[in-house]
PDB file of N, CA, C and O in Angstrom:
ATOM      1  N   MET P   1      81.737 101.976 129.728  1.00 71.00           N
ATOM      2  CA  MET P   1      81.818 101.494 128.367  1.00 71.00           C
ATOM      3  C   MET P   1      83.119 101.992 127.740  1.00 71.00           C
ATOM      4  O   MET P   1      83.628 103.036 128.090  1.00 71.00           O
ATOM      5  N   LEU P   2      83.599 101.257 126.785  1.00 79.00           N
ATOM      6  CA  LEU P   2      84.827 101.626 126.105  1.00 79.00           C
ATOM      7  C   LEU P   2      84.570 102.726 125.077  1.00 79.00           C
ATOM      8  O   LEU P   2      83.530 102.763 124.432  1.00 79.00           O
ATOM      9  N   LYS P   3      85.549 103.599 124.919  1.00 87.00           N
ATOM     10  CA  LYS P   3      85.451 104.671 123.934  1.00 87.00           C
ATOM     11  C   LYS P   3      85.661 104.094 122.536  1.00 87.00           C
ATOM     12  O   LYS P   3      86.542 103.274 122.317  1.00 87.00           O
ATOM     13  N   SER P   4      84.852 104.534 121.595  1.00 91.00           N
ATOM     14  CA  SER P   4      84.966 104.056 120.223  1.00 91.00           C
ATOM     15  C   SER P   4      86.239 104.609 119.586  1.00 91.00           C
ATOM     16  O   SER P   4      86.457 105.815 119.555  1.00 91.00           O
ATOM     17  N   ASN P   5      87.107 103.714 119.116  1.00 93.00           N
ATOM     18  CA  ASN P   5      88.353 104.144 118.494  1.00 93.00           C
ATOM     19  C   ASN P   5      88.652 103.384 117.199  1.00 93.00           C
ATOM     20  O   ASN P   5      89.759 103.423 116.708  1.00 93.00           O
ATOM     21  N   VAL P   6      87.659 102.682 116.668  1.00 94.00           N
ATOM     22  CA  VAL P   6      87.825 101.921 115.423  1.00 94.00           C
ATOM     23  C   VAL P   6      86.872 102.508 114.383  1.00 94.00           C
ATOM     24  O   VAL P   6      85.665 102.526 114.592  1.00 94.00           O
ATOM     25  N   GLY P   7      87.429 103.000 113.272  1.00 93.00           N
ATOM     26  CA  GLY P   7      86.643 103.650 112.225  1.00 93.00           C
ATOM     27  C   GLY P   7      85.936 102.671 111.303  1.00 93.00           C
ATOM     28  O   GLY P   7      86.034 101.455 111.453  1.00 93.00           O
ATOM     29  N   GLY P   8      85.225 103.203 110.323  1.00 93.00           N
ATOM     30  CA  GLY P   8      84.373 102.428 109.429  1.00 93.00           C
ATOM     31  C   GLY P   8      85.074 101.340 108.639  1.00 93.00           C
ATOM     32  O   GLY P   8      84.694 100.173 108.691  1.00 93.00           O
ATOM     33  N   ILE P   9      86.097 101.700 107.873  1.00 95.00           N
ATOM     34  CA  ILE P   9      86.804 100.707 107.055  1.00 95.00           C
ATOM     35  C   ILE P   9      87.513  99.700 107.950  1.00 95.00           C
ATOM     36  O   ILE P   9      87.499  98.493 107.684  1.00 95.00           O
ATOM     37  N   ASP P  10      88.103 100.178 109.019  1.00 96.00           N
ATOM     38  CA  ASP P  10      88.786  99.308 109.973  1.00 96.00           C
ATOM     39  C   ASP P  10      87.812  98.298 110.576  1.00 96.00           C
ATOM     40  O   ASP P  10      88.122  97.113 110.714  1.00 96.00           O
ATOM     41  N   ARG P  11      86.618  98.755 110.919  1.00 96.00           N
ATOM     42  CA  ARG P  11      85.604  97.865 111.489  1.00 96.00           C
ATOM     43  C   ARG P  11      85.201  96.777 110.500  1.00 96.00           C
ATOM     44  O   ARG P  11      85.113  95.603 110.849  1.00 96.00           O
ATOM     45  N   VAL P  12      84.948  97.185 109.260  1.00 97.00           N
ATOM     46  CA  VAL P  12      84.517  96.222 108.235  1.00 97.00           C
ATOM     47  C   VAL P  12      85.609  95.172 108.014  1.00 97.00           C
ATOM     48  O   VAL P  12      85.317  93.969 107.946  1.00 97.00           O
ATOM     49  N   LEU P  13      86.860  95.611 107.916  1.00 97.00           N
ATOM     50  CA  LEU P  13      87.956  94.661 107.717  1.00 97.00           C
ATOM     51  C   LEU P  13      88.104  93.712 108.900  1.00 97.00           C
ATOM     52  O   LEU P  13      88.335  92.508 108.716  1.00 97.00           O
ATOM     53  N   ARG P  14      87.969  94.226 110.101  1.00 97.00           N
ATOM     54  CA  ARG P  14      88.060  93.366 111.293  1.00 97.00           C
ATOM     55  C   ARG P  14      86.956  92.318 111.303  1.00 97.00           C
ATOM     56  O   ARG P  14      87.198  91.155 111.610  1.00 97.00           O
ATOM     57  N   ILE P  15      85.749  92.731 110.967  1.00 98.00           N
ATOM     58  CA  ILE P  15      84.631  91.786 110.951  1.00 98.00           C
ATOM     59  C   ILE P  15      84.837  90.727 109.875  1.00 98.00           C
ATOM     60  O   ILE P  15      84.638  89.528 110.122  1.00 98.00           O
ATOM     61  N   LEU P  16      85.274  91.136 108.686  1.00 98.00           N
ATOM     62  CA  LEU P  16      85.496  90.174 107.603  1.00 98.00           C
ATOM     63  C   LEU P  16      86.617  89.184 107.937  1.00 98.00           C
ATOM     64  O   LEU P  16      86.478  87.979 107.698  1.00 98.00           O
ATOM     65  N   VAL P  17      87.714  89.689 108.484  1.00 98.00           N
ATOM     66  CA  VAL P  17      88.829  88.800 108.857  1.00 98.00           C
ATOM     67  C   VAL P  17      88.390  87.843 109.964  1.00 98.00           C
ATOM     68  O   VAL P  17      88.689  86.652 109.918  1.00 98.00           O
ATOM     69  N   GLY P  18      87.669  88.355 110.939  1.00 98.00           N
ATOM     70  CA  GLY P  18      87.187  87.507 112.024  1.00 98.00           C
ATOM     71  C   GLY P  18      86.266  86.404 111.525  1.00 98.00           C
ATOM     72  O   GLY P  18      86.393  85.238 111.905  1.00 98.00           O
ATOM     73  N   LEU P  19      85.342  86.771 110.655  1.00 98.00           N
ATOM     74  CA  LEU P  19      84.424  85.768 110.099  1.00 98.00           C
ATOM     75  C   LEU P  19      85.157  84.748 109.239  1.00 98.00           C
ATOM     76  O   LEU P  19      84.841  83.548 109.276  1.00 98.00           O
ATOM     77  N   ALA P  20      86.143  85.203 108.464  1.00 98.00           N
ATOM     78  CA  ALA P  20      86.913  84.285 107.615  1.00 98.00           C
ATOM     79  C   ALA P  20      87.691  83.280 108.473  1.00 98.00           C
ATOM     80  O   ALA P  20      87.731  82.084 108.151  1.00 98.00           O
ATOM     81  N   LEU P  21      88.304  83.750 109.542  1.00 97.00           N
ATOM     82  CA  LEU P  21      89.052  82.842 110.407  1.00 97.00           C
ATOM     83  C   LEU P  21      88.126  81.846 111.102  1.00 97.00           C
ATOM     84  O   LEU P  21      88.449  80.653 111.211  1.00 97.00           O
ATOM     85  N   LEU P  22      86.988  82.310 111.569  1.00 97.00           N
ATOM     86  CA  LEU P  22      86.044  81.391 112.209  1.00 97.00           C
ATOM     87  C   LEU P  22      85.469  80.393 111.201  1.00 97.00           C
ATOM     88  O   LEU P  22      85.231  79.230 111.535  1.00 97.00           O
ATOM     89  N   ALA P  23      85.266  80.825 109.966  1.00 97.00           N
ATOM     90  CA  ALA P  23      84.811  79.894 108.927  1.00 97.00           C
ATOM     91  C   ALA P  23      85.877  78.832 108.685  1.00 97.00           C
ATOM     92  O   ALA P  23      85.563  77.658 108.484  1.00 97.00           O
ATOM     93  N   GLY P  24      87.142  79.239 108.704  1.00 96.00           N
ATOM     94  CA  GLY P  24      88.236  78.279 108.552  1.00 96.00           C
ATOM     95  C   GLY P  24      88.232  77.236 109.656  1.00 96.00           C
ATOM     96  O   GLY P  24      88.544  76.073 109.433  1.00 96.00           O
ATOM     97  N   PHE P  25      87.873  77.639 110.851  1.00 97.00           N
ATOM     98  CA  PHE P  25      87.794  76.703 111.974  1.00 97.00           C
ATOM     99  C   PHE P  25      86.773  75.604 111.688  1.00 97.00           C
ATOM    100  O   PHE P  25      87.016  74.432 111.943  1.00 97.00           O
ATOM    101  N   PHE P  26      85.631  75.996 111.154  1.00 95.00           N
ATOM    102  CA  PHE P  26      84.575  75.016 110.906  1.00 95.00           C
ATOM    103  C   PHE P  26      84.771  74.249 109.594  1.00 95.00           C
ATOM    104  O   PHE P  26      84.369  73.092 109.494  1.00 95.00           O
ATOM    105  N   LEU P  27      85.404  74.855 108.605  1.00 96.00           N
ATOM    106  CA  LEU P  27      85.557  74.213 107.305  1.00 96.00           C
ATOM    107  C   LEU P  27      86.818  73.364 107.183  1.00 96.00           C
ATOM    108  O   LEU P  27      86.911  72.522 106.294  1.00 96.00           O
ATOM    109  N   ASN P  28      87.786  73.587 108.037  1.00 95.00           N
ATOM    110  CA  ASN P  28      89.057  72.873 107.966  1.00 95.00           C
ATOM    111  C   ASN P  28      89.213  71.982 109.192  1.00 95.00           C
ATOM    112  O   ASN P  28      90.131  72.137 109.988  1.00 95.00           O
ATOM    113  N   ALA P  29      88.314  71.019 109.329  1.00 91.00           N
ATOM    114  CA  ALA P  29      88.247  70.181 110.527  1.00 91.00           C
ATOM    115  C   ALA P  29      89.467  69.276 110.708  1.00 91.00           C
ATOM    116  O   ALA P  29      89.781  68.874 111.826  1.00 91.00           O
ATOM    117  N   GLU P  30      90.179  68.956 109.642  1.00 93.00           N
ATOM    118  CA  GLU P  30      91.312  68.033 109.741  1.00 93.00           C
ATOM    119  C   GLU P  30      92.636  68.741 110.024  1.00 93.00           C
ATOM    120  O   GLU P  30      93.676  68.081 110.131  1.00 93.00           O
ATOM    121  N   ALA P  31      92.635  70.042 110.138  1.00 92.00           N
ATOM    122  CA  ALA P  31      93.873  70.802 110.339  1.00 92.00           C
ATOM    123  C   ALA P  31      94.505  70.478 111.683  1.00 92.00           C
ATOM    124  O   ALA P  31      93.821  70.285 112.685  1.00 92.00           O
ATOM    125  N   THR P  32      95.838  70.416 111.690  1.00 93.00           N
ATOM    126  CA  THR P  32      96.566  70.112 112.913  1.00 93.00           C
ATOM    127  C   THR P  32      96.379  71.212 113.955  1.00 93.00           C
ATOM    128  O   THR P  32      96.131  70.934 115.117  1.00 93.00           O
ATOM    129  N   TYR P  33      96.520  72.446 113.538  1.00 95.00           N
ATOM    130  CA  TYR P  33      96.376  73.579 114.446  1.00 95.00           C
ATOM    131  C   TYR P  33      95.037  74.287 114.236  1.00 95.00           C
ATOM    132  O   TYR P  33      94.969  75.498 114.130  1.00 95.00           O
ATOM    133  N   ARG P  34      93.983  73.513 114.205  1.00 95.00           N
ATOM    134  CA  ARG P  34      92.641  74.035 113.962  1.00 95.00           C
ATOM    135  C   ARG P  34      92.257  75.092 114.988  1.00 95.00           C
ATOM    136  O   ARG P  34      91.598  76.074 114.676  1.00 95.00           O
ATOM    137  N   TRP P  35      92.678  74.936 116.206  1.00 95.00           N
ATOM    138  CA  TRP P  35      92.346  75.872 117.286  1.00 95.00           C
ATOM    139  C   TRP P  35      92.875  77.283 117.019  1.00 95.00           C
ATOM    140  O   TRP P  35      92.340  78.252 117.537  1.00 95.00           O
ATOM    141  N   ALA P  36      93.914  77.411 116.189  1.00 96.00           N
ATOM    142  CA  ALA P  36      94.486  78.731 115.902  1.00 96.00           C
ATOM    143  C   ALA P  36      93.487  79.622 115.160  1.00 96.00           C
ATOM    144  O   ALA P  36      93.573  80.848 115.239  1.00 96.00           O
ATOM    145  N   TYR P  37      92.538  79.021 114.455  1.00 97.00           N
ATOM    146  CA  TYR P  37      91.511  79.803 113.768  1.00 97.00           C
ATOM    147  C   TYR P  37      90.626  80.568 114.759  1.00 97.00           C
ATOM    148  O   TYR P  37      89.998  81.547 114.401  1.00 97.00           O
ATOM    149  N   LEU P  38      90.573  80.124 115.992  1.00 97.00           N
ATOM    150  CA  LEU P  38      89.726  80.777 116.982  1.00 97.00           C
ATOM    151  C   LEU P  38      90.207  82.180 117.342  1.00 97.00           C
ATOM    152  O   LEU P  38      89.471  82.940 117.971  1.00 97.00           O
ATOM    153  N   ILE P  39      91.416  82.538 116.924  1.00 97.00           N
ATOM    154  CA  ILE P  39      91.894  83.899 117.130  1.00 97.00           C
ATOM    155  C   ILE P  39      90.988  84.892 116.392  1.00 97.00           C
ATOM    156  O   ILE P  39      90.988  86.094 116.700  1.00 97.00           O
ATOM    157  N   GLY P  40      90.206  84.405 115.453  1.00 97.00           N
ATOM    158  CA  GLY P  40      89.270  85.247 114.720  1.00 97.00           C
ATOM    159  C   GLY P  40      88.201  85.876 115.596  1.00 97.00           C
ATOM    160  O   GLY P  40      87.555  86.845 115.203  1.00 97.00           O
ATOM    161  N   VAL P  41      88.023  85.362 116.806  1.00 98.00           N
ATOM    162  CA  VAL P  41      87.062  85.938 117.735  1.00 98.00           C
ATOM    163  C   VAL P  41      87.484  87.358 118.115  1.00 98.00           C
ATOM    164  O   VAL P  41      86.646  88.246 118.274  1.00 98.00           O
ATOM    165  N   VAL P  42      88.789  87.592 118.236  1.00 97.00           N
ATOM    166  CA  VAL P  42      89.291  88.902 118.667  1.00 97.00           C
ATOM    167  C   VAL P  42      88.958  90.005 117.658  1.00 97.00           C
ATOM    168  O   VAL P  42      88.328  91.004 118.033  1.00 97.00           O
ATOM    169  N   PRO P  43      89.350  89.868 116.385  1.00 97.00           N
ATOM    170  CA  PRO P  43      88.983  90.950 115.460  1.00 97.00           C
ATOM    171  C   PRO P  43      87.472  91.076 115.256  1.00 97.00           C
ATOM    172  O   PRO P  43      86.959  92.182 115.063  1.00 97.00           O
ATOM    173  N   LEU P  44      86.759  89.953 115.332  1.00 98.00           N
ATOM    174  CA  LEU P  44      85.309  90.016 115.176  1.00 98.00           C
ATOM    175  C   LEU P  44      84.682  90.835 116.302  1.00 98.00           C
ATOM    176  O   LEU P  44      83.877  91.735 116.055  1.00 98.00           O
ATOM    177  N   LEU P  45      85.066  90.571 117.526  1.00 97.00           N
ATOM    178  CA  LEU P  45      84.496  91.305 118.656  1.00 97.00           C
ATOM    179  C   LEU P  45      84.909  92.774 118.662  1.00 97.00           C
ATOM    180  O   LEU P  45      84.079  93.649 118.930  1.00 97.00           O
ATOM    181  N   THR P  46      86.177  93.053 118.362  1.00 96.00           N
ATOM    182  CA  THR P  46      86.600  94.452 118.348  1.00 96.00           C
ATOM    183  C   THR P  46      85.921  95.219 117.215  1.00 96.00           C
ATOM    184  O   THR P  46      85.613  96.392 117.364  1.00 96.00           O
ATOM    185  N   GLY P  47      85.674  94.548 116.109  1.00 96.00           N
ATOM    186  CA  GLY P  47      84.961  95.190 115.007  1.00 96.00           C
ATOM    187  C   GLY P  47      83.508  95.443 115.345  1.00 96.00           C
ATOM    188  O   GLY P  47      82.961  96.498 115.027  1.00 96.00           O
ATOM    189  N   LEU P  48      82.863  94.495 115.999  1.00 96.00           N
ATOM    190  CA  LEU P  48      81.464  94.662 116.361  1.00 96.00           C
ATOM    191  C   LEU P  48      81.282  95.697 117.468  1.00 96.00           C
ATOM    192  O   LEU P  48      80.312  96.454 117.469  1.00 96.00           O
ATOM    193  N   MET P  49      82.212  95.744 118.414  1.00 94.00           N
ATOM    194  CA  MET P  49      82.118  96.703 119.520  1.00 94.00           C
ATOM    195  C   MET P  49      82.571  98.100 119.112  1.00 94.00           C
ATOM    196  O   MET P  49      82.176  99.086 119.720  1.00 94.00           O
ATOM    197  N   GLY P  50      83.449  98.186 118.101  1.00 93.00           N
ATOM    198  CA  GLY P  50      83.949  99.486 117.660  1.00 93.00           C
ATOM    199  C   GLY P  50      85.043 100.037 118.551  1.00 93.00           C
ATOM    200  O   GLY P  50      85.376 101.209 118.485  1.00 93.00           O
ATOM    201  N   SER P  51      85.597  99.191 119.392  1.00 94.00           N
ATOM    202  CA  SER P  51      86.642  99.630 120.307  1.00 94.00           C
ATOM    203  C   SER P  51      87.714  98.550 120.405  1.00 94.00           C
ATOM    204  O   SER P  51      87.408  97.373 120.529  1.00 94.00           O
ATOM    205  N   CYS P  52      88.970  98.974 120.343  1.00 94.00           N
ATOM    206  CA  CYS P  52      90.098  98.057 120.423  1.00 94.00           C
ATOM    207  C   CYS P  52      90.961  98.436 121.636  1.00 94.00           C
ATOM    208  O   CYS P  52      91.478  99.557 121.694  1.00 94.00           O
ATOM    209  N   PRO P  53      91.136  97.537 122.588  1.00 93.00           N
ATOM    210  CA  PRO P  53      91.949  97.837 123.763  1.00 93.00           C
ATOM    211  C   PRO P  53      93.401  98.186 123.420  1.00 93.00           C
ATOM    212  O   PRO P  53      93.980  99.067 124.053  1.00 93.00           O
ATOM    213  N   LEU P  54      93.983  97.535 122.422  1.00 94.00           N
ATOM    214  CA  LEU P  54      95.354  97.862 122.048  1.00 94.00           C
ATOM    215  C   LEU P  54      95.456  99.258 121.447  1.00 94.00           C
ATOM    216  O   LEU P  54      96.448  99.953 121.653  1.00 94.00           O
ATOM    217  N   TYR P  55      94.446  99.670 120.703  1.00 93.00           N
ATOM    218  CA  TYR P  55      94.428 101.035 120.183  1.00 93.00           C
ATOM    219  C   TYR P  55      94.426 102.032 121.340  1.00 93.00           C
ATOM    220  O   TYR P  55      95.076 103.062 121.290  1.00 93.00           O
ATOM    221  N   SER P  56      93.672 101.729 122.386  1.00 91.00           N
ATOM    222  CA  SER P  56      93.628 102.612 123.554  1.00 91.00           C
ATOM    223  C   SER P  56      94.975 102.701 124.243  1.00 91.00           C
ATOM    224  O   SER P  56      95.408 103.784 124.644  1.00 91.00           O
ATOM    225  N   ILE P  57      95.655 101.573 124.375  1.00 92.00           N
ATOM    226  CA  ILE P  57      96.958 101.544 125.044  1.00 92.00           C
ATOM    227  C   ILE P  57      97.978 102.361 124.274  1.00 92.00           C
ATOM    228  O   ILE P  57      98.739 103.142 124.859  1.00 92.00           O
ATOM    229  N   PHE P  58      98.006 102.219 122.951  1.00 94.00           N
ATOM    230  CA  PHE P  58      99.006 102.901 122.134  1.00 94.00           C
ATOM    231  C   PHE P  58      98.546 104.263 121.604  1.00 94.00           C
ATOM    232  O   PHE P  58      99.292 104.947 120.911  1.00 94.00           O
ATOM    233  N   GLY P  59      97.317 104.652 121.903  1.00 92.00           N
ATOM    234  CA  GLY P  59      96.832 105.977 121.520  1.00 92.00           C
ATOM    235  C   GLY P  59      96.401 106.112 120.073  1.00 92.00           C
ATOM    236  O   GLY P  59      96.354 107.218 119.544  1.00 92.00           O
ATOM    237  N   PHE P  60      96.078 105.008 119.402  1.00 92.00           N
ATOM    238  CA  PHE P  60      95.606 105.064 118.019  1.00 92.00           C
ATOM    239  C   PHE P  60      94.109 105.317 117.999  1.00 92.00           C
ATOM    240  O   PHE P  60      93.387 104.948 118.921  1.00 92.00           O
ATOM    241  N   ASN P  61      93.633 105.917 116.916  1.00 93.00           N
ATOM    242  CA  ASN P  61      92.222 106.153 116.745  1.00 93.00           C
ATOM    243  C   ASN P  61      91.934 106.276 115.245  1.00 93.00           C
ATOM    244  O   ASN P  61      92.489 107.150 114.583  1.00 93.00           O
ATOM    245  N   THR P  62      91.113 105.385 114.704  1.00 93.00           N
ATOM    246  CA  THR P  62      90.786 105.447 113.279  1.00 93.00           C
ATOM    247  C   THR P  62      89.379 105.981 113.057  1.00 93.00           C
ATOM    248  O   THR P  62      88.911 106.004 111.927  1.00 93.00           O
ATOM    249  N   CYS P  63      88.718 106.428 114.114  1.00 90.00           N
ATOM    250  CA  CYS P  63      87.382 107.036 113.987  1.00 90.00           C
ATOM    251  C   CYS P  63      87.522 108.465 113.468  1.00 90.00           C
ATOM    252  O   CYS P  63      88.451 109.169 113.846  1.00 90.00           O
ATOM    253  N   PRO P  64      86.571 108.862 112.630  1.00 86.00           N
ATOM    254  CA  PRO P  64      86.592 110.265 112.216  1.00 86.00           C
ATOM    255  C   PRO P  64      86.296 111.163 113.413  1.00 86.00           C
ATOM    256  O   PRO P  64      85.599 110.772 114.336  1.00 86.00           O
ATOM    257  N   MET P  65      86.846 112.364 113.363  1.00 71.00           N
ATOM    258  CA  MET P  65      86.637 113.320 114.460  1.00 71.00           C
ATOM    259  C   MET P  65      85.188 113.791 114.473  1.00 71.00           C
ATOM    260  O   MET P  65      84.617 114.097 113.431  1.00 71.00           O
ATOM    261  N   LYS P  66      84.613 113.858 115.679  1.00 62.00           N
ATOM    262  CA  LYS P  66      83.236 114.375 115.823  1.00 62.00           C
ATOM    263  C   LYS P  66      83.294 115.871 116.054  1.00 62.00           C
ATOM    264  O   LYS P  66      84.119 116.367 116.781  1.00 62.00           O
ATOM    265  N   LYS P  67      82.347 116.582 115.437  1.00 47.00           N
ATOM    266  CA  LYS P  67      82.313 118.048 115.593  1.00 47.00           C
ATOM    267  C   LYS P  67      81.400 118.446 116.705  1.00 47.00           C
ATOM    268  O   LYS P  67      80.485 117.892 117.086  1.00 47.00           O
TER     269      LYS P  67
END
């Protein structure tokens, strides 16, 4: 399993941005680049899982330290 490296506020923002982009996909059916809204799957999944592969690669961590 992946190590959790996404903190609380970061998770909430990722989930909200992901949901907003996916809503745009369904609500903006006439858009020329409608498929670009599907990028919202990435922040949604990383927010729900609590782990970001790019954070792991670059050594970032927004989770509070555990004692």
